Structures are given as structure tokens and as C-alpha cells.
XYZ file of C-alpha atoms in Angstrom:
665
model
C 107.299 152.705 131.003
C 108.942 149.353 131.814
C 106.201 148.623 134.355
C 103.593 149.227 131.670
C 105.338 146.753 129.333
C 105.522 144.145 132.104
C 101.834 144.581 132.923
C 100.942 144.269 129.245
C 102.995 141.075 128.973
C 101.244 139.614 132.038
C 97.863 140.478 130.553
C 98.795 138.848 127.253
C 99.901 135.663 129.078
C 96.614 135.438 130.978
C 94.716 136.141 127.780
C 96.441 133.274 125.953
C 95.991 130.985 128.958
C 92.257 131.563 128.880
C 92.099 131.337 125.111
C 94.044 128.092 124.689
C 92.440 126.477 127.730
C 89.310 126.151 125.571
C 90.982 123.691 123.132
C 88.950 120.761 124.517
C 85.947 122.260 122.765
C 87.825 122.268 119.464
C 89.075 118.699 120.007
C 85.562 117.542 120.781
C 84.265 119.125 117.617
C 86.825 117.316 115.473
C 86.027 114.052 117.289
C 82.312 114.392 116.585
C 83.092 115.037 112.922
C 84.994 111.705 112.814
C 88.276 113.518 112.166
C 90.020 111.059 114.467
C 93.597 111.813 113.431
C 93.081 115.470 114.272
C 91.183 114.794 117.500
C 93.918 112.377 118.607
C 96.514 115.105 118.009
C 94.534 117.701 119.964
C 93.646 115.434 122.887
C 97.272 114.286 123.053
C 98.346 117.911 123.411
C 95.769 118.391 126.160
C 97.193 115.415 128.069
C 100.717 116.794 127.646
C 99.528 120.029 129.256
C 98.482 118.072 132.347
C 94.819 117.283 131.758
C 94.345 113.499 132.070
C 90.696 113.554 133.072
C 88.483 110.586 132.335
C 86.747 112.277 129.404
C 90.022 113.363 127.793
C 91.580 109.877 128.085
C 88.427 108.235 126.731
C 88.323 110.573 123.754
C 92.047 110.141 123.055
C 91.850 106.335 123.233
C 88.644 106.273 121.176
C 90.238 108.465 118.498
C 92.906 105.818 117.954
C 90.494 102.901 118.404
C 88.016 104.220 115.846
C 90.836 104.662 113.328
C 92.252 101.114 113.752
C 95.423 102.190 115.575
C 95.114 99.480 118.219
C 98.621 99.942 119.639
C 98.054 103.592 120.589
C 94.464 102.862 121.615
C 95.685 100.122 123.935
C 98.220 102.509 125.461
C 95.570 105.071 126.388
C 92.910 102.551 127.416
C 95.506 101.110 129.792
C 96.022 104.530 131.384
C 92.242 105.056 131.478
C 91.703 101.780 133.341
C 94.604 102.420 135.693
C 92.972 105.681 136.794
C 89.216 105.249 136.306
C 88.400 101.537 136.055
C 85.671 101.641 138.696
C 83.713 104.378 136.911
C 84.183 103.700 133.177
C 81.237 102.510 131.124
C 81.023 98.774 130.407
C 81.625 99.426 126.683
C 85.226 100.310 127.507
C 85.834 96.831 128.920
C 84.893 95.510 125.475
C 87.066 97.988 123.568
C 90.019 97.524 125.890
C 89.705 93.732 125.579
C 89.863 93.932 121.797
C 93.015 96.041 121.862
C 94.631 93.705 124.396
C 93.846 90.758 122.115
C 95.233 92.625 119.108
C 98.573 93.372 120.813
C 98.960 89.779 121.965
C 98.093 90.107 125.646
C 95.629 87.226 125.477
C 95.338 86.453 129.196
C 94.570 90.076 130.017
C 92.124 90.206 127.108
C 90.248 87.141 128.386
C 90.022 88.715 131.835
C 88.639 91.945 130.390
C 86.101 90.099 128.214
C 85.002 88.057 131.226
C 84.383 91.263 133.184
C 82.497 92.694 130.226
C 80.351 89.546 129.995
C 79.509 89.807 133.680
C 78.403 93.416 133.211
C 76.483 92.834 129.956
C 75.097 89.299 130.232
C 72.609 89.764 127.382
C 75.106 91.149 124.851
C 75.949 88.453 122.265
C 79.320 90.086 121.607
C 80.485 88.810 124.975
C 80.161 85.202 123.806
C 81.740 85.796 120.401
C 84.715 87.760 121.647
C 85.485 85.498 124.606
C 85.551 82.429 122.373
C 87.315 84.226 119.518
C 84.493 83.621 117.053
C 84.012 85.408 113.757
C 80.366 85.957 112.834
C 80.283 85.296 109.107
C 77.251 87.074 107.655
C 77.904 85.532 104.238
C 77.206 81.917 105.188
C 74.272 80.167 103.536
C 74.258 77.472 106.192
C 74.422 77.167 109.934
C 76.780 74.294 110.732
C 75.679 72.146 113.660
C 75.932 68.677 115.224
C 79.734 68.518 115.103
C 80.607 64.909 115.992
C 83.957 63.243 116.573
C 83.755 59.948 114.639
C 84.241 56.536 116.223
C 86.988 55.665 113.701
C 89.413 58.198 115.212
C 92.450 56.833 117.039
C 95.290 58.218 119.116
C 97.173 58.601 115.814
C 96.617 61.094 112.991
C 93.306 60.489 111.164
C 91.817 62.847 108.600
C 89.245 62.582 105.836
C 89.566 63.362 102.170
C 86.737 62.294 99.866
C 83.168 60.989 99.739
C 82.237 58.558 96.960
C 78.781 57.015 97.018
C 78.492 55.488 100.506
C 82.228 55.423 101.193
C 84.330 57.930 103.137
C 88.030 57.881 102.239
C 90.214 58.456 105.286
C 93.983 58.839 105.705
C 95.515 57.520 108.891
C 98.849 56.718 110.526
C 97.330 53.954 112.650
C 99.480 50.784 112.527
C 98.375 47.945 110.241
C 99.491 44.362 109.850
C 100.507 44.954 106.244
C 101.408 48.467 105.162
C 102.469 51.175 107.557
C 105.036 49.424 109.742
C 107.719 51.901 108.739
C 108.047 54.846 111.178
C 108.050 58.492 110.036
C 110.866 60.272 111.900
C 109.044 63.650 111.966
C 106.396 62.550 114.490
C 107.425 59.003 115.423
C 104.218 57.612 113.901
C 103.704 55.161 111.013
C 103.276 56.616 107.532
C 99.832 57.579 106.232
C 97.739 55.002 104.368
C 94.412 55.289 102.532
C 91.343 53.651 104.090
C 87.623 53.530 103.351
C 84.702 53.341 105.745
C 81.032 52.707 105.091
C 78.869 55.746 105.826
C 75.928 54.782 108.032
C 73.054 56.632 109.696
C 73.794 60.153 110.905
C 76.978 60.096 108.730
C 78.746 57.877 111.235
C 81.648 55.639 110.134
C 82.472 52.876 112.560
C 85.125 50.748 110.838
C 87.929 51.369 108.343
C 89.321 49.051 105.678
C 92.628 49.619 103.942
C 92.334 50.320 100.215
C 93.490 47.437 98.046
C 95.689 47.663 94.976
C 98.502 49.960 93.887
C 97.659 52.963 96.089
C 99.255 52.310 99.477
C 103.008 51.909 99.851
C 105.411 51.942 102.780
C 105.489 55.782 102.619
C 102.815 58.532 102.821
C 99.594 58.428 100.783
C 96.958 61.100 101.444
C 94.301 63.236 99.725
C 92.591 61.996 96.564
C 89.846 62.605 94.010
C 87.825 60.032 92.054
C 85.998 60.583 88.761
C 82.191 60.380 88.730
C 82.232 57.040 86.907
C 84.449 55.627 89.656
C 87.077 54.373 87.200
C 89.979 56.793 87.851
C 91.605 58.048 91.039
C 94.155 60.841 91.455
C 96.035 60.658 94.750
C 99.009 62.123 96.623
C 102.044 60.097 97.643
C 105.629 60.658 98.650
C 108.001 60.599 95.660
C 107.937 56.789 95.555
C 107.332 54.677 92.449
C 108.493 51.233 91.317
C 109.877 50.540 94.801
C 112.173 53.540 94.642
C 112.079 56.648 96.874
C 113.495 59.649 95.025
C 114.738 62.844 96.635
C 115.397 66.445 95.656
C 118.867 67.933 95.358
C 118.630 69.122 98.977
C 117.918 65.502 100.031
C 114.280 66.167 100.970
C 111.412 63.990 99.774
C 108.615 65.870 98.027
C 105.033 64.878 97.241
C 103.742 63.828 93.816
C 100.394 63.173 92.157
C 99.614 59.741 90.746
C 96.780 58.175 88.785
C 95.325 54.666 89.096
C 92.429 52.839 87.381
C 89.772 50.693 89.064
C 89.742 47.159 87.647
C 88.471 43.886 89.105
C 87.745 45.468 92.483
C 91.229 46.981 92.866
C 93.129 50.128 91.959
C 95.787 49.306 89.357
C 98.218 50.722 86.788
C 99.701 53.579 88.837
C 101.118 56.405 86.710
C 102.936 59.594 87.706
C 101.452 62.860 86.402
C 103.700 64.729 83.937
C 103.943 68.042 85.832
C 105.465 66.419 88.942
C 109.051 67.201 89.877
C 111.665 65.863 92.256
C 112.389 69.474 93.269
C 108.939 70.575 94.492
C 105.728 69.058 95.842
C 102.447 68.491 94.001
C 99.390 67.083 95.783
C 95.861 67.512 97.216
C 93.853 66.899 93.997
C 90.212 67.799 93.304
C 88.260 67.737 90.036
C 86.154 70.446 88.411
C 82.455 69.693 87.896
C 82.946 68.810 84.215
C 86.147 66.907 85.050
C 88.034 68.899 82.428
C 90.301 70.530 85.017
C 92.331 69.131 87.872
C 92.928 71.442 90.830
C 95.892 70.754 93.090
C 98.341 72.260 95.589
C 102.024 72.899 94.940
C 105.071 74.951 95.888
C 106.363 74.886 92.293
C 108.051 77.972 90.765
C 105.531 80.797 90.471
C 103.998 80.042 93.862
C 102.972 83.153 95.819
C 103.329 81.696 99.314
C 104.281 78.466 101.038
C 101.881 76.406 98.928
C 99.317 77.640 96.373
C 96.304 76.158 94.620
C 96.797 75.545 90.880
C 94.691 74.061 88.098
C 95.548 72.209 84.907
C 93.496 71.228 81.832
C 92.656 67.529 81.857
C 91.590 64.820 79.406
C 90.937 61.855 81.704
C 90.231 59.310 78.949
C 93.465 59.974 77.052
C 95.565 60.837 80.131
C 96.491 64.280 78.734
C 97.333 67.429 80.715
C 97.867 71.122 79.983
C 100.173 73.610 81.667
C 99.542 74.281 85.396
C 98.086 77.732 86.181
C 98.213 79.496 89.555
C 94.744 80.605 90.749
C 96.217 83.997 91.636
C 96.257 86.393 94.570
C 92.497 86.415 95.149
C 92.729 82.811 96.378
C 96.397 82.346 97.230
C 98.258 84.276 99.905
C 101.774 84.484 101.247
C 100.809 81.710 103.637
C 99.769 78.164 102.782
C 96.650 77.205 100.825
C 95.772 73.508 100.703
C 93.028 70.847 100.704
C 90.862 72.250 97.859
C 87.467 70.625 97.345
C 84.831 71.562 94.736
C 81.200 70.713 95.508
C 78.133 70.269 93.300
C 77.297 74.002 93.079
C 80.851 74.832 91.936
C 81.965 76.298 95.255
C 85.567 75.617 96.166
C 86.381 75.019 99.819
C 89.996 75.134 100.939
C 92.163 75.718 104.003
C 94.605 78.559 104.533
C 96.821 80.016 107.232
C 97.553 83.173 105.235
C 94.394 85.042 106.221
C 93.236 86.468 109.517
C 91.013 83.717 110.869
C 90.068 81.982 114.067
C 93.123 79.786 114.392
C 95.980 78.321 112.370
C 94.557 76.585 109.284
C 90.965 77.786 108.719
C 88.420 76.572 106.141
C 87.322 79.130 103.510
C 85.048 79.062 100.486
C 84.824 80.890 97.161
C 82.511 80.587 94.159
C 83.977 79.366 90.849
C 80.870 80.359 88.855
C 81.728 83.080 86.328
C 78.229 84.594 86.559
C 78.122 84.645 90.349
C 78.357 88.140 91.855
C 80.156 86.550 94.812
C 82.872 85.144 92.521
C 86.397 85.944 93.714
C 85.184 86.710 97.229
C 86.677 84.465 99.876
C 84.682 83.763 103.046
C 85.724 82.210 106.337
C 83.263 79.455 107.335
C 83.468 80.620 110.936
C 82.684 78.682 114.071
C 82.120 75.791 114.703
C 83.883 74.471 111.584
C 86.923 76.597 112.396
C 88.634 76.633 115.780
C 91.806 78.150 117.207
C 93.800 75.197 115.826
C 94.146 73.518 112.377
C 90.867 72.881 110.517
C 91.025 71.359 107.042
C 89.840 68.728 104.521
C 86.268 70.084 104.343
C 84.107 67.715 102.262
C 80.352 67.707 101.652
C 78.079 64.665 101.438
C 75.132 65.972 99.488
C 74.127 69.540 100.311
C 73.485 69.557 104.027
C 76.131 67.382 105.675
C 79.747 66.378 105.395
C 83.107 65.941 107.075
C 86.186 67.919 108.044
C 89.325 67.308 110.084
C 90.884 69.160 113.003
C 93.464 68.897 115.763
C 91.293 71.016 118.075
C 91.125 70.403 121.805
C 88.956 67.489 122.932
C 89.943 65.123 120.121
C 91.183 61.554 120.405
C 94.530 61.919 118.684
C 96.734 64.159 116.575
C 94.142 64.904 113.860
C 90.549 63.659 114.059
C 87.692 63.350 111.571
C 84.449 65.171 112.417
C 81.016 64.995 110.805
C 78.575 67.909 110.645
C 75.105 68.859 109.469
C 74.149 72.141 107.872
C 70.781 73.882 108.130
C 69.862 76.455 105.507
C 69.345 79.973 106.709
C 68.047 83.110 105.094
C 70.772 85.241 103.593
C 71.093 88.635 105.272
C 69.619 91.754 103.683
C 72.441 93.856 102.282
C 72.776 97.031 100.230
C 75.617 99.095 98.820
C 76.667 102.711 99.216
C 78.333 104.274 96.181
C 79.334 107.754 95.103
C 81.817 110.133 93.514
C 84.232 112.498 95.265
C 84.684 115.930 93.663
C 86.410 119.275 94.280
C 83.929 122.007 95.318
C 86.016 124.731 93.662
C 86.927 123.149 90.306
C 84.047 120.602 90.192
C 86.596 118.026 89.023
C 86.713 114.432 90.297
C 89.117 113.570 93.121
C 90.914 110.213 92.846
C 92.708 108.721 95.871
C 90.469 110.459 98.394
C 90.042 108.484 101.615
C 86.421 107.453 102.165
C 85.273 105.899 105.451
C 82.113 104.001 106.366
C 81.222 104.807 109.982
C 78.457 103.275 112.087
C 76.074 105.154 114.361
C 78.467 104.677 117.303
C 81.328 106.397 115.486
C 83.247 103.204 114.718
C 85.068 103.102 111.368
C 83.815 99.906 109.687
C 85.564 100.149 106.319
C 87.980 102.486 104.584
C 88.987 102.818 100.932
C 90.450 105.201 98.345
C 88.368 106.643 95.519
C 89.441 105.258 92.144
C 90.800 107.044 89.069
C 87.266 108.257 88.286
C 86.728 109.546 91.819
C 84.339 106.678 92.585
C 84.010 104.718 95.811
C 81.741 101.830 96.839
C 80.945 99.974 100.029
C 79.194 96.669 99.277
C 77.518 94.197 101.625
C 76.280 96.952 103.918
C 73.508 95.645 106.238
C 69.970 96.920 105.669
C 67.984 98.938 108.209
C 71.035 100.720 109.642
C 72.471 104.207 110.037
C 75.870 105.197 108.654
C 78.020 108.235 108.038
C 80.222 108.475 104.946
C 83.273 110.708 105.430
C 85.572 111.759 102.594
C 88.974 113.360 103.141
C 92.081 114.210 101.164
C 95.324 116.022 101.799
C 94.771 119.811 101.778
C 90.975 119.505 101.637
C 88.213 120.021 104.187
C 86.435 116.729 104.818
C 82.846 116.200 103.777
C 80.380 113.865 105.439
C 76.934 112.563 104.536
C 74.471 110.488 106.557
C 72.969 107.370 104.982
C 70.060 105.301 106.311
C 69.616 101.921 104.630
C 66.070 100.568 104.381
C 64.829 96.976 104.007
C 65.102 96.705 100.202
C 67.623 93.991 99.272
C 70.567 94.841 96.981
C 69.628 98.528 96.798
C 72.273 101.081 95.784
C 72.467 104.242 97.883
C 74.167 106.983 95.847
C 75.965 109.457 98.098
C 78.389 111.913 96.510
C 81.021 113.781 98.503
C 82.248 117.309 97.783
C 85.553 118.362 99.340
C 86.503 121.990 99.826
C 90.129 122.732 98.843
C 92.263 124.442 101.464
C 94.807 125.685 98.932
C 93.451 127.850 96.114
C 96.048 129.663 94.068
C 98.545 131.216 96.475
C 96.257 131.167 99.508
C 95.201 128.798 102.262
C 91.451 129.336 102.179
C 89.280 128.703 105.224
C 85.885 129.894 106.341
C 85.775 133.458 107.775
C 87.294 133.900 111.211
C 84.857 135.716 113.470
C 85.782 137.922 116.408
C 83.422 139.327 118.991
C 82.417 142.934 118.335
C 85.276 145.309 119.026
C 87.458 142.363 120.223
C 90.547 140.628 118.918
C 90.649 137.459 121.069
C 90.507 134.284 118.942
C 87.149 132.635 119.607
C 86.608 128.844 119.706
C 84.897 128.809 116.319
C 87.880 130.704 114.928
C 90.246 128.207 116.572
C 88.414 125.442 114.738
C 89.058 127.149 111.392
C 92.662 127.958 112.272
C 93.313 124.268 112.897
C 92.933 123.851 109.138
C 95.878 126.227 108.703
C 97.832 124.130 111.219
C 96.978 120.981 109.238
C 98.043 122.415 105.879
C 101.309 123.743 107.279
C 101.889 120.353 108.900
C 101.344 118.722 105.501
C 103.930 121.077 103.969
C 106.777 121.603 106.474
C 108.583 124.059 104.185
C 105.576 126.294 103.633
C 105.932 129.966 104.633
C 102.928 132.283 104.855
C 101.917 135.820 105.688
C 98.703 136.884 107.415
C 96.468 139.759 106.404
C 93.402 140.961 108.320
C 90.776 143.307 106.873
C 87.632 145.090 108.114
C 84.654 146.740 106.506
C 84.363 150.527 106.230
C 82.247 151.083 109.325
C 84.202 152.946 111.980
C 87.168 155.274 111.513
C 90.029 154.248 109.268
C 92.557 154.546 112.101
C 90.499 152.404 114.469
C 89.805 149.748 111.845
C 93.474 149.570 110.933
C 94.459 149.170 114.614
C 91.778 146.564 115.345
C 92.572 144.466 112.273
C 96.285 144.588 113.078
C 95.643 143.232 116.582
C 93.473 140.475 115.120
C 96.178 139.509 112.620
C 98.805 139.346 115.349
C 96.596 137.349 117.728
C 95.909 134.946 114.873
C 99.650 134.578 114.421
C 100.092 133.993 118.189
C 97.549 131.179 118.021
C 99.482 129.465 115.236
C 102.673 129.860 117.268
C 100.950 128.158 120.206
C 100.119 125.195 117.948
C 103.728 124.561 117.114
C 104.166 126.632 113.942
C 107.692 128.059 114.030
C 107.986 131.839 114.048
C 110.111 131.946 110.906
C 107.284 130.308 108.942
C 105.041 133.399 109.311
C 106.863 136.339 107.748
C 104.278 138.964 108.716
C 100.863 139.531 110.309
C 99.429 142.900 109.284
C 96.021 144.503 109.599
C 94.915 146.721 106.722
C 91.617 147.900 108.115
C 89.352 149.142 105.327
C 92.217 149.998 102.989
C 91.607 147.041 100.616
C 87.860 146.765 100.165
C 86.576 144.145 97.709
C 83.499 146.155 96.659
C 82.157 149.715 96.667
C 81.046 149.639 100.309
C 83.266 152.558 101.315
C 82.418 155.408 103.676
C 80.293 157.100 101.048
C 78.157 153.988 100.457
C 78.240 152.312 103.845
C 74.518 152.798 104.468
C 73.608 151.470 101.021
C 75.332 148.081 101.493
C 73.802 144.914 102.913
C 75.319 143.021 105.819
C 76.463 140.337 103.385
C 78.311 142.932 101.311
C 80.028 144.316 104.409
C 80.887 140.754 105.527
C 82.783 140.181 102.291
C 85.255 142.854 103.356
C 85.720 141.449 106.873
C 88.228 138.720 106.165
C 91.572 137.176 107.026
C 93.938 135.984 104.341
C 96.709 133.411 104.648
C 98.945 133.991 101.668
C 101.527 131.366 100.735
C 104.921 132.952 100.249
C 106.721 129.696 99.383
C 106.777 125.930 99.939
C 103.418 124.562 98.720
C 104.821 121.188 97.629
C 102.871 117.942 97.386
C 103.212 115.428 100.203
C 103.375 111.706 99.484
C 101.360 109.278 101.624
C 103.089 106.382 103.345
C 102.307 102.856 102.122
C 100.407 100.720 104.673
C 102.364 97.923 106.328
C 101.462 94.288 105.749
C 100.315 92.276 108.735
C 102.551 89.292 109.588
C 101.336 85.802 108.721
C 100.440 83.060 111.169
C 102.833 80.105 111.082
C 102.174 76.373 111.455
C 104.375 73.297 111.668
C 104.353 70.810 108.825
C 102.596 67.547 109.577
C 102.064 64.318 107.614
C 99.641 64.950 104.775
C 100.191 68.720 105.052
C 103.764 69.061 103.775
């Protein structure tokens, strides 16, 4: 008798070994359905069991990569390259390089991108990634002919304003009059305001110091002049009437001043009323109607280091309203500065609080209330932005202008550059919108996760459905293939394929219907099928049982019981025995997936004892296969513990940091 028990135990072990050795098929199925969290879990378990084949490592790394978990993706790509570098596809050099860059291993990333570029010479991504470029599809212009101006010196030189044929420039270069005093921060003279005549090709060859009451022995930088040329607003250290004033902490802040143009000079300097000794105010620019003054400050109410504000303005009567912060759409927890408003009411500014190409990057946003792009902020991309500070963007007309940068290859600390801009056709874009609903109740589902996935399986965007169950992905390129996947805790995901055509601004309506996994007191999944007269859990059944694993993982206190039922065909005794074995093998599978034994109170087969229709022995030949199938079922009844699970808030990425420099403090 004991030998029989031992033999049975050995058989069961071999049975489970064969059954659970097929889990790669289940993992692959979840991966192909874009269920990357689940596929990562399953492939991780496969690796733990000793299978670190190339395919398994690729799938595990890709599961994390496609779901934006670059740290884990980098970990598994590293192992993949350590074992299979000579045989992996070239695409993995690209993916691995991106994860290396994301985790800060820049030298290794450059090496990987270089190898990728050598393997895929015609792929434009090689150039963009190696140089760190961001391809900005929103740009209306292609910026070209970037030129370092002849006026630049070994000191700090940066531009600020174009008026008629004059370029206003701020520089620390020594002069015979102003500027002899040395600024202790960088051992250079203080900034003064200069002008230069704009010549052919936007070149400026000689600077002249501005005359009148603008320049002092301390910093002056950044200004705006009214269209009639009679009033200037400019930034200066807190210095007026030959007196330098300081804050309570003994620091010197910046202030805004106003001067009038009379007899060829700027005169009658006045301090603006919203200045303070305790915070800085500077970097002025005027709205198109000159009824608002935009500026930068770290005054109370600032979101980050410095924010952009605006204030109502009556230039003629020298009257001002209360300063208003432009809000979180524009301002970040970093530093926003150097605002400039052009003739089409677009505001350009620099920021280090967004993910860009370098430290300070130049961005733009529309200020037109009827513009559908209003409140969207775009990075101008390369070549305006570099991996260093890029700022003081100013247009001369529509197709040319100036900006400043401390990028490599310059003449000094900061240099002034000119550029030209060629118009280009805006890209064809569409939107994908829809509503997420419950398949059982037909009610809307707010806070469902909806993902936009490209044809290669890469997650491009992710969002939550709103209070009305709606989602929308805007600015989706035309003539492309996508998959929309919706998911929510305790629901089966739904996915729909979308192909965008060449019609501009078209809306593609794609609704998602999620199947609930918990209905009443049951975890409801699709029927579990067994081979005829067998009780081994098939791969398609494993796939369904993973939904039970997921739900019980979502609710760690949940306790269930398992029931298995058959139809009436066959003897009652045989059906009861077969269904009982199927229930217990189902329970064994859940055990193997980490569900603790005490969480499944029973697994019982009832055979044909609890039929759901009249297909009993007397009517077995009168019933259709569908009617018999209704009786062949497994039930997962919740005994206790079906509590809601709260999602974790996403973490906020750290900000880039820069040092303060003259004109940027």
C-alpha cells in the first residue's frame, strides 16, 4: 500500500513538472496581448526556475521596456548582452542604449548607440539618439544657419531684444566707462546694455554702449521697448539713486525699472511698484497690445525657482495691476525665464524644469485664446537647444532671429547666435477617442488605464479614463497602425486595433469594453477546458487561471473555494470522480503560482449533481452541445476578503539643476 502511495506521488510530481513546464506559452500569450506587467511576472518566474535562454531574457526585458520601467529593463538587457551579445538583433542595441542613457550610464550608452549606428547606417534614429536630439513634430519651422556672431568675446555676451535695425545685447566685456567693477561670482565685470546695428544675414559686427540712465556700475540685462520706441522696461540689480539695497539675508535681488527716450537718450528712471528688496523681478516682455507686462520673479506664490508672471499695464499713465502667476501649464518646479512674445502671440521662454536636451532649453506656447494649441508647451528641439544652457530666443520678423547659449564651440561664457527659419508643412495628425465600459453592467468605467501602442508593441502614451469613462489620444500621426488597450483592477483587458488614414484632424472613435472578474461572490473567468476524459490543466486553462492568480494578488486577504461540474453524459459516479480530480488539479495549479494553501478552503467536484438546465439523463439526447456546455463549468466562489485595492501614486522625476550666472539670477 505504501509503495502504491509513493508511486502515485512520483506520478503526480512528473505530471506537474510537465504541466508547469509549459508556462512559457502562457507568458508569450500575455506578452502578445500587451499585458506587460503580467508577462514580466511570468517570465521572471521562468528565469528563477533556471531558464535564462535568449528568448526568455528578451521577452522579460522587453516587458519592462515597453511599460517604461527602464531600471528593470536595463537590468535584464544587461544580462541579455552579457550572454548573447553576438547573436542579438540590432534593435536590442538601440533599446539597451536608451535604458543605459536613462539610468545615467552615458558613456556606455554612447558606445551602444555607436554600435547600433554601425549596424543600421540608414536608420535616422541612430543620429538622433547619439546626439541626444528630440524630434519635435510640432514645429512650424526648421531652424538652420546657426551662426556665432562676430560681436562675441571671451566674456559673457547674450542678446535680449530687436528694435528696428538694432539688436540689444548684454555683455560683461570691460569698457572705459561703466563696467570696471568686478562681480565676485565669476570674476568678470558687471553686465551692461549695448546695441549693435543689424546688417546683411543678421550679422552684428560692432557694439555701442547704451547712453543715458540705463547702465550703472552693477548688472543691467534683459529689456523690452514699446512699439513707439518711447519707453523701455529693463532689469537691474537693486540699485537706484547711487544706492545698492539688499534683502534681509544680505543678498542683492533684481528689480524692474522704466525709462523714457528723450533727446537721443534714455532718461527718468523709475522703479516699478511691485518690486521688492526681498525677491527678484526681471526679464520683461510686452503683450501685443502692450496692455500687459510679462516678467520673471521668485516672489511669494512662485511654483519653482523662478516663474513667469504678468501684470496689467497702462504705459501712458505708468499704472500697474496686481501680478498674476501664469500657472502650472507654463511654470514648473524648476526655473522659467527669458519670456519673449512675437507678432503671432506665441511666447518663447527658457526652462530647466522640463525634460529637454540640456540644462536651460527654449520652449514655446501659444497665448491665443482661440488656438487649439493654447496651453501646450513645445520644445524647439535641435539645433536651437543643445546639451547646455540655451535662452533669450528673439525673432527678427518671421523667419530669422537670435538666441544665446554656452554650448561647446563658443568664444566665451555665453555667446549670441543668429539663425534662419524655413517654413515646413505641419505633420498630418489625428486623434483616437473612446469610452470605457463594464461588459456586465454596461456602466462607464472611470480611472481605467488606457494605452496607445504602436505596431512594434511599444507603449507610446498612457492615461486614465475620466469621470465619464472617456479617454483621448491627440496628435496621433496619420497613416499608422496602433493598438488601444484598456485595463482596470479586477477586469479582463480589452484591446482594439486602429489604423489612421491620411485625413487631417480626423477623430477615430474606439470604445473599450472590459469584462469584470468579480461578479457577486464569484471570480468569473472563461470556461476551463480539459481534454476528453482528462484532468490535467491545459495551457488554455492555465491562461484563464492566471486571471484568478491576478485577482487574488490584488486582494491578499481573499479566500475562495473551487467547485467543478460536468454535464449529465456518463455515469453519476464517474462524473463526480472526474470533476473532483479536475477541481483538485485546478487547486494544485494555483498553489504552484504562489497562492497559499489556507486561501483555498476546498476544491470539490460535484459531477452532474448541480445542473443549470433540464439536460439530465432523461433529456440528454434532446439537448444541444451548447446546453451541455453550460453545465460543464468551474466556479471560484469568494468566501471572504474581496476588498478594494488602492493604486500607488506615480513618483515625480527629479529636476535638472543649473548654476546661477549673471543675467540669470
